[in-house]
Amino acid sequence: MKQYLGIDIGGTAVKLGIVDQNGTVHAKAEQSVCFDGYRTPILTTVVKAAQEFLAGNHIPAANLAGVGVSATGQIDSRAGTVAGTCGSLPNYIGSPIKAELEKTFGLPVTVANDANCMTLGEVWVGGAKGYTDVIGVTLGTGVGGGILTGGRLLEGARGLGGELGHYRTHALDGVECTCGARGCWERYAATTALVRAAKGKDPAWQDGRAIFAAAEAGNETVLALLDAWTDEIAQGLAGMVHIFNPQLILIGGGVSAQQKLLIDPIAAKVKAAVMPAFAQGLEIRAAQLHNDAGMVGAVYYFRQTYEKE
């Protein structure tokens, strides 16, 4: 059975795993990429972590069919490089991920955006298996997204497509965004937007866990904040439904485990906000693969590129 090295590069950590041709993850590891405040370039850390991971599991690179990389940021998937970021990640833009890993391991390598990979992982072996038209959204520090249309990932000219978080929902009077614009959807729909609003009411509500615990306890202030937040998420999704007419919207990120307080309200609000024909058959639910989605999707992207699945 073919095996691949899956690498998922995030802003704080890199996850590594051996993924087989059926999408099953075997050995796994995780390592910080910000341990010294990014003085060591992220790519340097990733290459070293991958070498140590394979050595520690006694897996010669020659036994692998290839390397699939999921990476945060704007990823030029044609060149396998980091084209840009919207945050503070020193020594990252311009990183030649594909070239460096191919030189190190002597294997073919693909690189794609992490949210695109999340969506592909779900399509391969997760909650979107069997679907051809899917919007995948991850809610976290920002908002990431991936779009499957007609069974193919929407990538655009350079592989930069699907940057859903920077779709403008409040362009005229919006909050400033890290990308330099105003009113980007992620400034309203990311988990950090909820936390920012909640901390303004009570400093104890400093993360999603505390906020949802207060909501479970029936705190009316938090319930009102959640209602406003899910409105912002749903309105952005409704606009995308009218553009892409998906069968399924999958919501990922740590908060996606909140079925009653997050997934159910978003589903109801999106269906109420779109034209009736677009709501017919539309499913909205939580992603299934959680932390493995990026590396699994990266391997599926590799297989689609080199093996023409």
CSV table of C-alpha atoms in Angstrom, one decimal:
chain,number,residue,atom,x,y,z
A,1,MET,CA,0.0,0.0,0.0
A,2,LYS,CA,1.3,3.4,-0.9
A,3,GLN,CA,2.2,5.8,1.8
A,4,TYR,CA,2.9,9.5,1.8
A,5,LEU,CA,4.3,12.1,4.1
A,6,GLY,CA,1.6,14.7,5.0
A,7,ILE,CA,2.7,18.0,6.4
A,8,ASP,CA,0.4,20.7,7.7
A,9,ILE,CA,2.2,24.1,8.4
A,10,GLY,CA,0.3,26.4,10.7
A,11,GLY,CA,1.3,29.8,12.2
A,12,THR,CA,2.2,28.2,15.5
A,13,ALA,CA,3.0,24.5,14.8
A,14,VAL,CA,3.7,22.0,12.1
A,15,LYS,CA,1.8,18.7,12.1
A,16,LEU,CA,3.3,15.7,10.4
A,17,GLY,CA,1.8,12.3,9.5
A,18,ILE,CA,2.1,9.2,7.4
A,19,VAL,CA,-1.0,8.9,5.3
A,20,ASP,CA,-1.8,5.9,3.2
A,21,GLN,CA,-3.6,5.7,-0.1
A,22,ASN,CA,-7.0,5.2,1.7
A,23,GLY,CA,-6.6,8.4,3.7
A,24,THR,CA,-5.8,6.7,7.0
A,25,VAL,CA,-3.3,8.5,9.2
A,26,HIS,CA,-0.7,6.3,10.8
A,27,ALA,CA,2.2,7.8,12.8
A,28,LYS,CA,1.8,11.5,13.8
A,29,ALA,CA,3.8,14.3,15.4
A,30,GLU,CA,3.6,18.0,16.0
A,31,GLN,CA,6.3,20.6,16.6
A,32,SER,CA,6.3,24.4,17.3
A,33,VAL,CA,7.4,26.7,14.5
A,34,CYS,CA,7.4,29.8,16.8
A,35,PHE,CA,9.6,28.5,19.6
A,36,ASP,CA,12.1,31.3,19.2
A,37,GLY,CA,9.8,34.0,18.0
A,38,TYR,CA,10.3,32.9,14.4
A,39,ARG,CA,14.0,33.8,14.4
A,40,THR,CA,14.4,30.4,12.9
A,41,PRO,CA,12.5,30.6,9.5
A,42,ILE,CA,9.4,28.4,9.5
A,43,LEU,CA,10.6,26.4,6.5
A,44,THR,CA,13.9,25.6,8.3
A,45,THR,CA,11.9,24.2,11.3
A,46,VAL,CA,9.6,22.2,9.0
A,47,VAL,CA,12.4,20.5,7.1
A,48,LYS,CA,14.2,19.6,10.3
A,49,ALA,CA,11.0,18.3,11.9
A,50,ALA,CA,10.2,16.2,8.9
A,51,GLN,CA,13.7,14.7,8.9
A,52,GLU,CA,13.4,13.9,12.6
A,53,PHE,CA,9.9,12.5,12.2
A,54,LEU,CA,10.9,10.0,9.5
A,55,ALA,CA,14.1,9.0,11.3
A,56,GLY,CA,12.2,8.6,14.6
A,57,ASN,CA,9.7,6.3,12.9
A,58,HIS,CA,12.4,4.4,10.9
A,59,ILE,CA,10.8,5.3,7.6
A,60,PRO,CA,13.2,5.8,4.7
A,61,ALA,CA,12.1,8.6,2.3
A,62,ALA,CA,12.6,6.0,-0.5
A,63,ASN,CA,9.6,4.1,0.9
A,64,LEU,CA,7.2,7.0,0.4
A,65,ALA,CA,5.4,7.9,-2.8
A,66,GLY,CA,5.6,11.6,-2.2
A,67,VAL,CA,5.0,14.6,0.1
A,68,GLY,CA,1.8,16.6,0.4
A,69,VAL,CA,2.0,19.9,2.2
A,70,SER,CA,-0.8,22.0,3.5
A,71,ALA,CA,0.4,25.5,4.5
A,72,THR,CA,-1.0,28.7,6.0
A,73,GLY,CA,-1.0,31.9,4.0
A,74,GLN,CA,-1.5,32.6,0.3
A,75,ILE,CA,0.1,29.7,-1.4
A,76,ASP,CA,1.2,29.7,-5.0
A,77,SER,CA,0.5,26.1,-5.6
A,78,ARG,CA,1.9,26.1,-9.1
A,79,ALA,CA,5.4,27.2,-7.8
A,80,GLY,CA,5.0,25.7,-4.3
A,81,THR,CA,5.9,28.9,-2.6
A,82,VAL,CA,4.4,31.3,-0.1
A,83,ALA,CA,3.1,34.3,-2.0
A,84,GLY,CA,1.8,36.3,0.9
A,85,THR,CA,0.3,36.4,4.4
A,86,CYS,CA,-2.1,38.6,6.2
A,87,GLY,CA,-0.5,38.3,9.6
A,88,SER,CA,2.8,38.5,11.4
A,89,LEU,CA,4.9,35.5,10.2
A,90,PRO,CA,8.5,36.7,9.8
A,91,ASN,CA,10.8,34.9,7.4
A,92,TYR,CA,7.8,33.1,5.8
A,93,ILE,CA,6.8,35.0,2.6
A,94,GLY,CA,8.7,33.7,-0.4
A,95,SER,CA,9.6,30.3,1.3
A,96,PRO,CA,10.3,27.8,-1.5
A,97,ILE,CA,8.5,24.9,0.3
A,98,LYS,CA,8.3,22.6,-2.7
A,99,ALA,CA,11.9,23.1,-3.9
A,100,GLU,CA,13.4,22.7,-0.5
A,101,LEU,CA,11.5,19.5,0.4
A,102,GLU,CA,12.1,18.0,-3.0
A,103,LYS,CA,15.9,18.7,-2.6
A,104,THR,CA,15.9,17.3,0.9
A,105,PHE,CA,13.9,14.1,0.4
A,106,GLY,CA,14.3,13.4,-3.4
A,107,LEU,CA,10.5,13.0,-3.6
A,108,PRO,CA,7.8,14.8,-5.6
A,109,VAL,CA,6.1,17.5,-3.5
A,110,THR,CA,2.9,19.5,-3.8
A,111,VAL,CA,1.9,22.5,-1.7
A,112,ALA,CA,-1.6,24.0,-1.2
A,113,ASN,CA,-3.3,26.4,1.1
A,114,ASP,CA,-4.4,24.9,4.4
A,115,ALA,CA,-8.1,25.7,4.2
A,116,ASN,CA,-8.2,24.2,0.6
A,117,CYS,CA,-6.6,21.1,2.0
A,118,MET,CA,-9.1,20.9,4.9
A,119,THR,CA,-11.9,20.9,2.3
A,120,LEU,CA,-10.1,18.2,0.2
A,121,GLY,CA,-9.5,16.0,3.2
A,122,GLU,CA,-13.2,16.1,4.1
A,123,VAL,CA,-14.1,15.4,0.4
A,124,TRP,CA,-11.8,12.4,0.4
A,125,VAL,CA,-12.6,10.6,3.6
A,126,GLY,CA,-14.6,13.0,5.8
A,127,GLY,CA,-17.9,14.7,6.0
A,128,ALA,CA,-18.0,15.7,2.3
A,129,LYS,CA,-17.3,12.3,0.8
A,130,GLY,CA,-19.3,11.7,-2.3
A,131,TYR,CA,-20.2,15.4,-2.8
A,132,THR,CA,-19.1,17.5,-5.9
A,133,ASP,CA,-20.0,21.0,-4.8
A,134,VAL,CA,-18.8,22.0,-1.3
A,135,ILE,CA,-17.8,25.1,0.6
A,136,GLY,CA,-15.5,24.4,3.5
A,137,VAL,CA,-15.0,27.2,6.1
A,138,THR,CA,-12.7,27.2,9.1
A,139,LEU,CA,-13.4,29.6,11.9
A,140,GLY,CA,-10.4,30.4,14.1
A,141,THR,CA,-7.9,33.2,14.4
A,142,GLY,CA,-9.1,34.2,10.9
A,143,VAL,CA,-11.5,32.6,8.4
A,144,GLY,CA,-10.1,30.1,5.9
A,145,GLY,CA,-12.0,28.5,3.1
A,146,GLY,CA,-11.9,26.0,0.3
A,147,ILE,CA,-14.4,25.6,-2.6
A,148,LEU,CA,-15.1,22.4,-4.5
A,149,THR,CA,-17.1,23.0,-7.7
A,150,GLY,CA,-18.0,20.3,-10.1
A,151,GLY,CA,-15.7,17.9,-8.2
A,152,ARG,CA,-12.6,20.1,-8.6
A,153,LEU,CA,-10.9,22.5,-6.1
A,154,LEU,CA,-11.3,26.1,-7.2
A,155,GLU,CA,-7.8,27.5,-7.2
A,156,GLY,CA,-7.7,30.3,-9.7
A,157,ALA,CA,-4.7,31.3,-11.8
A,158,ARG,CA,-1.9,30.7,-9.2
A,159,GLY,CA,-3.7,28.5,-6.7
A,160,LEU,CA,-4.6,31.5,-4.5
A,161,GLY,CA,-8.4,31.2,-5.0
A,162,GLY,CA,-10.8,30.5,-2.2
A,163,GLU,CA,-9.6,33.2,0.1
A,164,LEU,CA,-13.0,33.5,1.7
A,165,GLY,CA,-11.9,35.4,4.8
A,166,HIS,CA,-11.1,38.5,2.7
A,167,TYR,CA,-14.5,38.6,1.0
A,168,ARG,CA,-15.7,42.1,1.9
A,169,THR,CA,-19.0,42.2,3.9
A,170,HIS,CA,-18.6,45.7,5.4
A,171,ALA,CA,-16.5,47.4,2.8
A,172,LEU,CA,-17.6,51.0,3.4
A,173,ASP,CA,-17.5,51.3,7.2
A,174,GLY,CA,-15.8,48.1,8.3
A,175,VAL,CA,-13.2,47.2,10.8
A,176,GLU,CA,-9.6,47.4,9.6
A,177,CYS,CA,-8.1,44.0,8.6
A,178,THR,CA,-4.6,42.7,8.8
A,179,CYS,CA,-4.6,42.5,5.0
A,180,GLY,CA,-4.8,46.3,4.8
A,181,ALA,CA,-8.4,46.6,3.7
A,182,ARG,CA,-11.6,47.3,5.7
A,183,GLY,CA,-14.6,45.1,6.3
A,184,CYS,CA,-13.2,41.7,5.5
A,185,TRP,CA,-15.6,38.9,6.5
A,186,GLU,CA,-13.0,37.3,8.9
A,187,ARG,CA,-13.0,40.5,11.0
A,188,TYR,CA,-16.7,39.7,11.9
A,189,ALA,CA,-16.9,35.9,11.5
A,190,ALA,CA,-13.6,34.6,13.0
A,191,THR,CA,-13.7,33.2,16.5
A,192,THR,CA,-11.4,36.1,17.5
A,193,ALA,CA,-14.2,38.5,16.5
A,194,LEU,CA,-16.5,36.7,19.0
A,195,VAL,CA,-13.8,36.8,21.7
A,196,ARG,CA,-13.1,40.5,21.1
A,197,ALA,CA,-16.7,41.3,21.6
A,198,ALA,CA,-17.1,39.1,24.6
A,199,LYS,CA,-14.0,40.4,26.4
A,200,GLY,CA,-15.5,43.9,26.0
A,201,LYS,CA,-18.4,42.8,28.1
A,202,ASP,CA,-16.5,40.6,30.7
A,203,PRO,CA,-12.7,40.0,30.8
A,204,ALA,CA,-13.3,36.5,32.0
A,205,TRP,CA,-14.7,35.6,28.6
A,206,GLN,CA,-11.3,35.3,27.0
A,207,ASP,CA,-11.6,32.3,24.8
A,208,GLY,CA,-14.2,30.2,23.0
A,209,ARG,CA,-14.4,27.7,25.8
A,210,ALA,CA,-15.3,30.3,28.4
A,211,ILE,CA,-17.8,31.9,26.1
A,212,PHE,CA,-19.7,28.7,25.2
A,213,ALA,CA,-19.7,27.6,28.8
A,214,ALA,CA,-21.4,30.9,29.7
A,215,ALA,CA,-23.9,30.4,26.8
A,216,GLU,CA,-24.6,26.8,28.0
A,217,ALA,CA,-25.4,28.3,31.4
A,218,GLY,CA,-27.9,30.6,29.8
A,219,ASN,CA,-26.1,33.9,30.2
A,220,GLU,CA,-28.2,36.3,28.1
A,221,THR,CA,-25.4,38.7,27.3
A,222,VAL,CA,-23.3,35.9,25.8
A,223,LEU,CA,-26.3,34.4,24.0
A,224,ALA,CA,-26.9,37.8,22.4
A,225,LEU,CA,-23.3,38.0,21.3
A,226,LEU,CA,-23.5,34.5,19.8
A,227,ASP,CA,-26.7,35.5,17.9
A,228,ALA,CA,-24.9,38.5,16.4
A,229,TRP,CA,-21.8,36.5,15.6
A,230,THR,CA,-23.7,33.7,13.9
A,231,ASP,CA,-25.6,36.4,11.9
A,232,GLU,CA,-22.3,37.6,10.5
A,233,ILE,CA,-21.2,34.1,9.6
A,234,ALA,CA,-24.5,33.2,8.0
A,235,GLN,CA,-24.7,36.4,5.9
A,236,GLY,CA,-21.3,35.8,4.4
A,237,LEU,CA,-22.2,32.2,3.7
A,238,ALA,CA,-25.5,33.2,2.1
A,239,GLY,CA,-23.6,35.4,-0.4
A,240,MET,CA,-21.4,32.5,-1.3
A,241,VAL,CA,-24.3,30.1,-1.7
A,242,HIS,CA,-25.7,32.4,-4.3
A,243,ILE,CA,-22.4,32.4,-6.2
A,244,PHE,CA,-21.5,28.7,-5.9
A,245,ASN,CA,-24.8,26.8,-5.3
A,246,PRO,CA,-23.2,24.2,-3.1
A,247,GLN,CA,-24.7,20.9,-2.0
A,248,LEU,CA,-22.9,21.2,1.4
A,249,ILE,CA,-21.2,23.7,3.6
A,250,LEU,CA,-18.8,22.3,6.1
A,251,ILE,CA,-17.7,24.3,9.1
A,252,GLY,CA,-14.4,23.5,10.7
A,253,GLY,CA,-12.2,25.0,13.5
A,254,GLY,CA,-12.3,24.3,17.2
A,255,VAL,CA,-15.7,25.9,17.7
A,256,SER,CA,-17.4,23.6,15.2
A,257,ALA,CA,-18.0,21.0,17.9
A,258,GLN,CA,-20.7,23.4,19.2
A,259,GLN,CA,-23.7,21.8,17.3
A,260,LYS,CA,-26.6,23.5,19.3
A,261,LEU,CA,-25.1,26.9,19.8
A,262,LEU,CA,-23.2,27.3,16.5
A,263,ILE,CA,-23.9,24.8,13.7
A,264,ASP,CA,-27.7,24.7,14.1
A,265,PRO,CA,-28.2,28.5,14.2
A,266,ILE,CA,-25.9,29.1,11.2
A,267,ALA,CA,-27.8,26.4,9.2
A,268,ALA,CA,-31.2,27.9,10.0
A,269,LYS,CA,-30.0,31.5,9.3
A,270,VAL,CA,-28.3,30.6,6.0
A,271,LYS,CA,-31.4,28.8,4.7
A,272,ALA,CA,-33.6,31.7,5.7
A,273,ALA,CA,-31.3,34.2,4.0
A,274,VAL,CA,-30.9,32.6,0.6
A,275,MET,CA,-33.5,32.4,-2.2
A,276,PRO,CA,-35.7,29.4,-1.8
A,277,ALA,CA,-34.3,27.4,-4.7
A,278,PHE,CA,-30.8,27.7,-3.3
A,279,ALA,CA,-31.9,26.3,0.1
A,280,GLN,CA,-33.4,23.2,-1.4
A,281,GLY,CA,-31.2,20.2,-0.5
A,282,LEU,CA,-28.5,22.5,1.0
A,283,GLU,CA,-26.8,20.8,4.0
A,284,ILE,CA,-24.7,22.6,6.6
A,285,ARG,CA,-22.8,20.7,9.2
A,286,ALA,CA,-19.5,20.4,11.1
A,287,ALA,CA,-16.3,19.1,9.6
A,288,GLN,CA,-15.3,15.6,10.7
A,289,LEU,CA,-11.5,15.3,10.4
A,290,HIS,CA,-10.5,18.0,12.9
A,291,ASN,CA,-6.7,18.3,13.3
A,292,ASP,CA,-5.9,15.7,10.7
A,293,ALA,CA,-7.8,17.4,7.9
A,294,GLY,CA,-4.9,19.5,6.6
A,295,MET,CA,-2.4,16.7,6.2
A,296,VAL,CA,-5.0,14.3,4.8
A,297,GLY,CA,-6.2,16.9,2.3
A,298,ALA,CA,-2.6,17.7,1.4
A,299,VAL,CA,-2.0,14.1,0.5
A,300,TYR,CA,-5.2,14.0,-1.6
A,301,TYR,CA,-4.0,17.1,-3.4
A,302,PHE,CA,-0.8,15.3,-4.1
A,303,ARG,CA,-2.6,12.3,-5.4
A,304,GLN,CA,-4.8,14.4,-7.7
A,305,THR,CA,-1.8,16.2,-9.0
A,306,TYR,CA,0.5,13.2,-9.6
A,307,GLU,CA,-1.7,10.2,-9.8
A,308,LYS,CA,-4.8,11.7,-11.5
A,309,GLU,CA,-7.2,10.2,-9.0
